[in-house]
Tab-separated table of C-alpha atoms and ligand atoms in Angstrom:
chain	number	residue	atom	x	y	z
M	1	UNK	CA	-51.004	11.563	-37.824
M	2	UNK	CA	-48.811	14.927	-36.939
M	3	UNK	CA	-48.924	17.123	-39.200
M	4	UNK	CA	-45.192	17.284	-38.722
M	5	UNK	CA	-44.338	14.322	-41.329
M	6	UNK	CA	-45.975	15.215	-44.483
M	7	UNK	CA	-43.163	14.207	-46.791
M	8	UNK	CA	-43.299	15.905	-49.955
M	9	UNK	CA	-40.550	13.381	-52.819
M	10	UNK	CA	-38.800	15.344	-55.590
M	11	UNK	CA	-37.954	13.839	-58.109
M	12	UNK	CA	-37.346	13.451	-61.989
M	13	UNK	CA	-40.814	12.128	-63.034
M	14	UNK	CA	-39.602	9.086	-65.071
M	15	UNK	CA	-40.875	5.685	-65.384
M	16	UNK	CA	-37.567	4.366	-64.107
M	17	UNK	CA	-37.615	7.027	-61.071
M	18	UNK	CA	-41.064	5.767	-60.390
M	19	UNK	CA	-39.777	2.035	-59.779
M	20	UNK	CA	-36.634	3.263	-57.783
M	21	UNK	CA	-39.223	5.491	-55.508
M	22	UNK	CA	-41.979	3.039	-54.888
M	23	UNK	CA	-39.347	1.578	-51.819
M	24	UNK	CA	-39.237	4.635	-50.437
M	25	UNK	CA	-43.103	5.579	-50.025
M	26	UNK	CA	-43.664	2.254	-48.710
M	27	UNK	CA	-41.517	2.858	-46.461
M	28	UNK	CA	-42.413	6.119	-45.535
M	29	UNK	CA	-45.843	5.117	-45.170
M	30	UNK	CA	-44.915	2.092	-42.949
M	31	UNK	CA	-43.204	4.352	-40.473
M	32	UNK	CA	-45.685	6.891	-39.996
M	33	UNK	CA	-45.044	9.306	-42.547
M	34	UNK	CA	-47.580	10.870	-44.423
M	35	UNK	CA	-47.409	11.557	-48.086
M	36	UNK	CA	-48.350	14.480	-49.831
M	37	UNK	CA	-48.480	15.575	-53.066
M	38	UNK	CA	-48.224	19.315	-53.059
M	39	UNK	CA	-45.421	21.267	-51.338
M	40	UNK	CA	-47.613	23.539	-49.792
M	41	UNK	CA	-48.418	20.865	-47.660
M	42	UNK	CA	-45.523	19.607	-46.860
M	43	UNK	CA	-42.735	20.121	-43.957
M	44	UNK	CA	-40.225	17.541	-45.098
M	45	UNK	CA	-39.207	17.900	-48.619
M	46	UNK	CA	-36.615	14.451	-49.941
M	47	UNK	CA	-34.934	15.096	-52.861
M	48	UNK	CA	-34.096	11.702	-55.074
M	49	UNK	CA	-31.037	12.255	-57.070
M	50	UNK	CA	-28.113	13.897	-57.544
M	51	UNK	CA	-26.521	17.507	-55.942
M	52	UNK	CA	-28.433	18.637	-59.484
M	53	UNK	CA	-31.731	17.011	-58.146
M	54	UNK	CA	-31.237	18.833	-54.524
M	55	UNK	CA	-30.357	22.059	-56.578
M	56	UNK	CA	-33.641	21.454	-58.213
M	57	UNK	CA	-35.780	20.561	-55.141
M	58	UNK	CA	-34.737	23.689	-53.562
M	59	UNK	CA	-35.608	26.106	-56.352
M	60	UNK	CA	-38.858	24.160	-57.414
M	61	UNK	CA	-39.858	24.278	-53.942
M	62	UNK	CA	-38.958	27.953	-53.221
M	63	UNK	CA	-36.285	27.569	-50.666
M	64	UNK	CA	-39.166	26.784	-47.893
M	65	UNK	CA	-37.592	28.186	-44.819
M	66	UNK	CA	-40.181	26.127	-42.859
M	67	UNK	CA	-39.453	22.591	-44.124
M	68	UNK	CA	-36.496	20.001	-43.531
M	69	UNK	CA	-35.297	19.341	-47.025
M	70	UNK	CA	-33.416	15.278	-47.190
M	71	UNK	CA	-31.014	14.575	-49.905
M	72	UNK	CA	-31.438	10.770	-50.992
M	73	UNK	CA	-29.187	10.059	-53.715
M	74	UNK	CA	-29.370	7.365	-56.499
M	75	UNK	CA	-25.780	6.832	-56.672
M	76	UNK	CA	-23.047	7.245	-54.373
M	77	UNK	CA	-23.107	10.112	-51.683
M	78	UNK	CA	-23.236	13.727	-52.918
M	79	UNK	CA	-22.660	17.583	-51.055
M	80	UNK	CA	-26.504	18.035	-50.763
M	81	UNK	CA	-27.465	14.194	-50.125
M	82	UNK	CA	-26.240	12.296	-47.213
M	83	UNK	CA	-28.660	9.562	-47.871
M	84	UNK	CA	-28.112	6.554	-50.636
M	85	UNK	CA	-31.418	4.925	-51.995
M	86	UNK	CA	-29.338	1.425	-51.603
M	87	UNK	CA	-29.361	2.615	-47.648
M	88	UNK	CA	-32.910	3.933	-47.634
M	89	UNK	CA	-33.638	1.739	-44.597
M	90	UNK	CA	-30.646	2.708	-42.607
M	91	UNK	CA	-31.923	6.263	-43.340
M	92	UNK	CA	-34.985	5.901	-41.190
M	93	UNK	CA	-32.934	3.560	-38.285
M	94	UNK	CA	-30.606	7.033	-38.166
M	95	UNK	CA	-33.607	9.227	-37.709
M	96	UNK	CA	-35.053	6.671	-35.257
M	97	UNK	CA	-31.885	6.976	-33.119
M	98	UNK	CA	-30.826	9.990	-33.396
M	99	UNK	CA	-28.066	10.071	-35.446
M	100	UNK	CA	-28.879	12.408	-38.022
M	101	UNK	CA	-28.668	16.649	-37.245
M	102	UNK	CA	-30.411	19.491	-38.927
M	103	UNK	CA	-27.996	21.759	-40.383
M	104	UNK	CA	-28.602	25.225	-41.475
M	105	UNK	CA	-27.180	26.295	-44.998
M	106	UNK	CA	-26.568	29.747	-46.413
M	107	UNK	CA	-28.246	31.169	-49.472
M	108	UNK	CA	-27.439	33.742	-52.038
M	109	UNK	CA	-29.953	36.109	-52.276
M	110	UNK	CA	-29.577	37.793	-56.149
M	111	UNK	CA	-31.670	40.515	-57.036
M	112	UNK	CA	-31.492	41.856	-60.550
M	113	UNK	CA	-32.442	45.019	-62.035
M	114	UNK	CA	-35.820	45.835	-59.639
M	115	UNK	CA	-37.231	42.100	-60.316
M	116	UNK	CA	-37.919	39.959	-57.735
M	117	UNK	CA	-35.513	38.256	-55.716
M	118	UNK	CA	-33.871	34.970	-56.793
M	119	UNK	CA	-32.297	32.639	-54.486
M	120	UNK	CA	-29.158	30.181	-55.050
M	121	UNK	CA	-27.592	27.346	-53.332
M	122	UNK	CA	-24.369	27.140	-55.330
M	123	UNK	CA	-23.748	30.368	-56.850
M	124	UNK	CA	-24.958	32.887	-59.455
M	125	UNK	CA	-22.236	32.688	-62.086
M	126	UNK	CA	-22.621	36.053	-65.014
M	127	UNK	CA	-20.768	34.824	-68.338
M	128	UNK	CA	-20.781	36.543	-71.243
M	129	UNK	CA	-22.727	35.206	-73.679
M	130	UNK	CA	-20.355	35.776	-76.830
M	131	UNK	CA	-16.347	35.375	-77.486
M	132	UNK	CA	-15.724	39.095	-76.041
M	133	UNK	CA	-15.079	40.417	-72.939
M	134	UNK	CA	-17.479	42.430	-70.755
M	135	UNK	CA	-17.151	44.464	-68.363
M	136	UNK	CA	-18.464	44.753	-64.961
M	137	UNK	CA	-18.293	47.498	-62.123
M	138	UNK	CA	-17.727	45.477	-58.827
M	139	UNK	CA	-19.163	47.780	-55.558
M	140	UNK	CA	-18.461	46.390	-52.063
M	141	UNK	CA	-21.054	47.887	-50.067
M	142	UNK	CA	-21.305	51.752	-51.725
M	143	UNK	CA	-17.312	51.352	-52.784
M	144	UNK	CA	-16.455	50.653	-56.227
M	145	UNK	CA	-13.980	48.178	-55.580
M	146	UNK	CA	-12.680	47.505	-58.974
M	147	UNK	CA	-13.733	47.248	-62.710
M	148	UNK	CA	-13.526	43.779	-63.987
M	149	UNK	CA	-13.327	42.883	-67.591
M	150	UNK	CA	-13.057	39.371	-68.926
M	151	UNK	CA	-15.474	35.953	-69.137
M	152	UNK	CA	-17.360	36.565	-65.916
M	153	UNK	CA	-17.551	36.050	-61.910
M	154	UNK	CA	-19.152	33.481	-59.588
M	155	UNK	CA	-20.608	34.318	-56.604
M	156	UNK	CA	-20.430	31.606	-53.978
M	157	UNK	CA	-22.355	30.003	-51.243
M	158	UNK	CA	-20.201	28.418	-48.816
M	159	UNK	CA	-21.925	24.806	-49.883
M	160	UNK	CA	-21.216	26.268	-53.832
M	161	UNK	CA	-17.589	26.384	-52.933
M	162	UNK	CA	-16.747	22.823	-54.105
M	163	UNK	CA	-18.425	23.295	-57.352
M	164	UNK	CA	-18.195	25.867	-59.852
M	165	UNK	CA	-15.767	28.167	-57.251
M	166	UNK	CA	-13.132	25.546	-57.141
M	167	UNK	CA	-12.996	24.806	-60.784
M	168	UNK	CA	-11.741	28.346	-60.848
M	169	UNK	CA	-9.201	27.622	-57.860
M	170	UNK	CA	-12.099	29.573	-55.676
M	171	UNK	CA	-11.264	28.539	-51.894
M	172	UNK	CA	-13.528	25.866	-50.053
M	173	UNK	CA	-15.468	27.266	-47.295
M	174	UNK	CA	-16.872	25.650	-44.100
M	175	UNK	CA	-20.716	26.129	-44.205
M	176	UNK	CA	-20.383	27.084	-40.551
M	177	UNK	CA	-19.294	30.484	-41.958
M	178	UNK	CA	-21.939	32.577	-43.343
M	179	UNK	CA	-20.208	33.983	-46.075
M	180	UNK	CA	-20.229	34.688	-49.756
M	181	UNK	CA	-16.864	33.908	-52.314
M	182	UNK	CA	-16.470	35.960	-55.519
M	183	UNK	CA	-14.170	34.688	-57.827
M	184	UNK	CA	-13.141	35.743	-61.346
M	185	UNK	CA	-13.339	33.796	-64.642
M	186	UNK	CA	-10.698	34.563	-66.518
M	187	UNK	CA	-9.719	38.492	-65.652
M	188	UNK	CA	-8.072	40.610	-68.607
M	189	UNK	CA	-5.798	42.943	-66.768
M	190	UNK	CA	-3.387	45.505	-67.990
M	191	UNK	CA	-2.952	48.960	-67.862
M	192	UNK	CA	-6.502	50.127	-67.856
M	193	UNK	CA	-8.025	47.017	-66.466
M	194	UNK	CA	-7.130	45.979	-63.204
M	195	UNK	CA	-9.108	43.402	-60.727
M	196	UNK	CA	-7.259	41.625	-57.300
M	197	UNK	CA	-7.101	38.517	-59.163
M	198	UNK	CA	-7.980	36.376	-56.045
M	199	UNK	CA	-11.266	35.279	-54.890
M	200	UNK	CA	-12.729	37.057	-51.652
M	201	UNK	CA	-14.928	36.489	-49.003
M	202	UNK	CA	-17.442	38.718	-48.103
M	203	UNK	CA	-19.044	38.376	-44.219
M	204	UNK	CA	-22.874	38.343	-44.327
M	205	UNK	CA	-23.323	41.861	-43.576
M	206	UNK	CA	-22.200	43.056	-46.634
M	207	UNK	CA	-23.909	43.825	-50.226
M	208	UNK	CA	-22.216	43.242	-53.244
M	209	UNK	CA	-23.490	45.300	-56.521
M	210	UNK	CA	-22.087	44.090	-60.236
M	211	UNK	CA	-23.049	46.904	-62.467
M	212	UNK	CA	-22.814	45.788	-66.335
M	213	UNK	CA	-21.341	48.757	-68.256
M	214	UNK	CA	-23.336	49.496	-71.068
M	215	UNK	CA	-20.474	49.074	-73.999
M	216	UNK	CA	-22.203	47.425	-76.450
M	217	UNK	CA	-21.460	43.092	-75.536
M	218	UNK	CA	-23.440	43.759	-72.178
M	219	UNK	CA	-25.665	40.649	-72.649
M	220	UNK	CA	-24.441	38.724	-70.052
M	221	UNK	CA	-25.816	35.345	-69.254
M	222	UNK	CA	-26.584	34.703	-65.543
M	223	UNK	CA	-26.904	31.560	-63.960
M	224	UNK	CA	-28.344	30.724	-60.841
M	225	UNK	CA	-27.449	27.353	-59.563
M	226	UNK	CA	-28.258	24.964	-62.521
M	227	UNK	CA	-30.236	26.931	-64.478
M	228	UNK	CA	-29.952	30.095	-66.818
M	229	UNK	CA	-32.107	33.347	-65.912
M	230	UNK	CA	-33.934	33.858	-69.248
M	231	UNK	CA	-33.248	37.901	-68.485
M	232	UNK	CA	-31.741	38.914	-71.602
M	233	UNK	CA	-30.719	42.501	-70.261
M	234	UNK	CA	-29.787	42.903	-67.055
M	235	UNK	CA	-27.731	46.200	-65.869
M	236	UNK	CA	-27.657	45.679	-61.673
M	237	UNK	CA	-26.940	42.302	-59.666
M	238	UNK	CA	-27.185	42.960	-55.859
M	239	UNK	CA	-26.188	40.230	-53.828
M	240	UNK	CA	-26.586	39.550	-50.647
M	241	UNK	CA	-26.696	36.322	-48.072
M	242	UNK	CA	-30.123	35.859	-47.479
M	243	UNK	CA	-32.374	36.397	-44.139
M	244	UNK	CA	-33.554	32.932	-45.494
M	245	UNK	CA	-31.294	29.219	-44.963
M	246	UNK	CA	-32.383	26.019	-45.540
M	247	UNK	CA	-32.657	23.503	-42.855
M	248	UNK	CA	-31.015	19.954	-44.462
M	249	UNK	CA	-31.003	16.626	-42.824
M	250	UNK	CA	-27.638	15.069	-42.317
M	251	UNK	CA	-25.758	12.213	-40.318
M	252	UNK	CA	-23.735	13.429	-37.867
M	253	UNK	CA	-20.785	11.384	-38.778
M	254	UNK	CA	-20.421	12.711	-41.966
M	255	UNK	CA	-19.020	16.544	-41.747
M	256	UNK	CA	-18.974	18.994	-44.535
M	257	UNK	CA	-14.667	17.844	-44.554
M	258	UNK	CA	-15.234	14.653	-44.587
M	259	UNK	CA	-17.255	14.839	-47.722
M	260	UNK	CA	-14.654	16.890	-49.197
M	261	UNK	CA	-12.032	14.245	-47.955
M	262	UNK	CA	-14.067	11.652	-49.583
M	263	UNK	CA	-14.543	13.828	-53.164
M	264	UNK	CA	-11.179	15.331	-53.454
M	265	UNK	CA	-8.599	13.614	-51.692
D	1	NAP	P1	-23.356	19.455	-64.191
D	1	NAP	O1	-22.531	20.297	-65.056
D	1	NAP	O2	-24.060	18.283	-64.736
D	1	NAP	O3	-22.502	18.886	-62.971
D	1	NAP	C1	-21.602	19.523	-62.232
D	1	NAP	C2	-21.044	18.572	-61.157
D	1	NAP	O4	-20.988	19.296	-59.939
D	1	NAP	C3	-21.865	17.318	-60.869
D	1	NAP	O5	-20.982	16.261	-60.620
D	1	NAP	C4	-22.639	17.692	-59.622
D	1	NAP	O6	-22.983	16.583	-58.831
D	1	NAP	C5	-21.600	18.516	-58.907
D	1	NAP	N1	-22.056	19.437	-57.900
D	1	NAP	C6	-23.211	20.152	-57.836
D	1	NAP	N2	-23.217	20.911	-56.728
D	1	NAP	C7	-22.046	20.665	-56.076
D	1	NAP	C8	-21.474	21.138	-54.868
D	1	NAP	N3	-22.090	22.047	-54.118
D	1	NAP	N4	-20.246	20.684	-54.517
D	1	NAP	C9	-19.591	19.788	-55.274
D	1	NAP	N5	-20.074	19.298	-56.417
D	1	NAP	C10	-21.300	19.741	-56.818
D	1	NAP	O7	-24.434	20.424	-63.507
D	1	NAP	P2	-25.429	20.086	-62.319
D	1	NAP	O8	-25.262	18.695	-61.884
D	1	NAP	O9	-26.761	20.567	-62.684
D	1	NAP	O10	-24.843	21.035	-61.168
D	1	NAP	C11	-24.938	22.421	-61.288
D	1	NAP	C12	-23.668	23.013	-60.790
D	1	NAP	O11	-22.608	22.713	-61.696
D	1	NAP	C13	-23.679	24.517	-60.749
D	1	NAP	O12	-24.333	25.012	-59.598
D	1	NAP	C14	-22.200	24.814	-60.770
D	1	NAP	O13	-21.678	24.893	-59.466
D	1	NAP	C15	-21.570	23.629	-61.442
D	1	NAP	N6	-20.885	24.049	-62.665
D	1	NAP	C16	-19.556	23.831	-62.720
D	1	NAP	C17	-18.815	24.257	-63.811
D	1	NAP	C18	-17.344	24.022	-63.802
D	1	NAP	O14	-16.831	23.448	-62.834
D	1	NAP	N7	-16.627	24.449	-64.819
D	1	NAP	C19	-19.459	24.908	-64.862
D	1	NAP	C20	-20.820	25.108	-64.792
D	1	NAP	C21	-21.531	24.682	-63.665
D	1	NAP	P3	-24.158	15.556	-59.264
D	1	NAP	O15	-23.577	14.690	-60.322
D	1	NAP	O16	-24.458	14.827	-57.988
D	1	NAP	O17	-25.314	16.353	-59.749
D	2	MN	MN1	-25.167	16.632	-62.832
């Protein structure tokens, strides 16, 4: 059996998930796939779920660089899943015939303090933790750009753009365009504080630094994707599109604005 379809399933290990899965590794099985049950193994990793389960996969898994990730979800069609469980046969007819693409997607890479790199899908969003403003130092590249002060920012993945970014009227972004989106939450401005007030794209050559001045509230709360960073004190976020993507399996006939379309309008 190649080596090339050892299918690794994510998924929230319930009894009820269980029953809803069994279809699939029979399946699976039945058309030559081979199962595994660690992700080292594996070279096709299928998410079962929601855009919170494929935000999951992705970080439990370590954003493999080297593996096909598949979004199956449980409901209706999501951002990150293309694939319905109801449709789980039509899935594998699509592969068959060729009407499914690999599609490469950005991610953030966030470094914080000298730690080790995280990686995001979404966004890392930095919210203070309290009702106060803090206050960050923004640096584009080695120029301090501006000095924010208010509830926080949200740094964007094209694919992020239709979540957290557009609840703060971020733009949406093609995933076709490397890019990353910082928008504000909530900017105080006045006299002494001043920020654009937009969202802006960065192109993937460029570094982003948010420095948290050391006032006193400067216990921020940073989120990557779906979950929060238990770092209680962190002074430096450097972000930065990573050298990584993922590779995600998708039906051609279903485009990035089409899912939009389908969400939004
Ligand atoms: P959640 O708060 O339960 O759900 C947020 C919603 O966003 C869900 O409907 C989720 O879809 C959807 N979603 C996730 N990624 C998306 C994407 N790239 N484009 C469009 N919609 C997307 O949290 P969650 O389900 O764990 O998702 C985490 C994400 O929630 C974070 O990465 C952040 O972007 C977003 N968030 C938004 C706000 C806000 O808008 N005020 C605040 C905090 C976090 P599913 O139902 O399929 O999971
Ligand atoms: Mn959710």
């Amino acid at each position: 059996m190649s080596s090339k379809r050892n299918l690794y399933l994510s998924y929230k290990q319930t009894n009820e998930m269980e029953d809803l899965i069994q279809p699939i590794r029979e399946l699976a099985t039945n058309n030559d796939f081979n199962l595994v049950s660690t992700v080292s193994e594996a070279n096709i990793i299928a998410s079962i779920g929601g855009d919170n389960a494929f935000l999951q996969a992705t970080r439990k898994t370590g954003f493999r660089d080297d593996c096909l990730y598949i979004g199956i979800n449980t409901d209706s069609l999501g951002f990150y899943t293309d694939f319905t469980i109801a449709d789980i046969k039509r899935m594998i007819d699509a592969m068959k015939n060729d009407e499914v693409e690999v599609r490469r997607y950005p991610v953030l890479e966030v470094t914080i303090d000298e730690e080790q790199p995280f990686y995001c899908l979404n966004e890392c969003s930095i919210r203070s933790n309290v009702i106060k403003t803090f206050v960050i130092d923004v640096f584009i590249d080695d120029l301090l750009f501006e000095t924010f002060r208010g509830d926080g920012m949200i740094v964007s993945t094209p694919t992020g753009s239709t979540a957290y970014n557009m609840s703060v009227n971020g733009a949406v972004v093609d995933p076709t365009l490397p890019s990353l989106q910082v928008s504000e939450i909530a900017s105080l401005n006045n006299n002494e504080y001043r920020t654009l007030g937009t969202s802006f794209l960065l192109g993937a050559n460029r570094d982003l630094t948010l420095k948290v001045v050391q006032d006193g509230n400067d216990h921020p709360i940073i989120g990557v994707d779906n979950e929060a960073l238990s770092i209680r004190h962190a002074k430096q976020l450097k972000l930065r599109l990573a050298d990584r993507s993922i590779k995600v399996l998708k039906l051609k006939n279903n485009s990035f604005w089409e899912k939009v379309q389908r969400n939004f309008l």
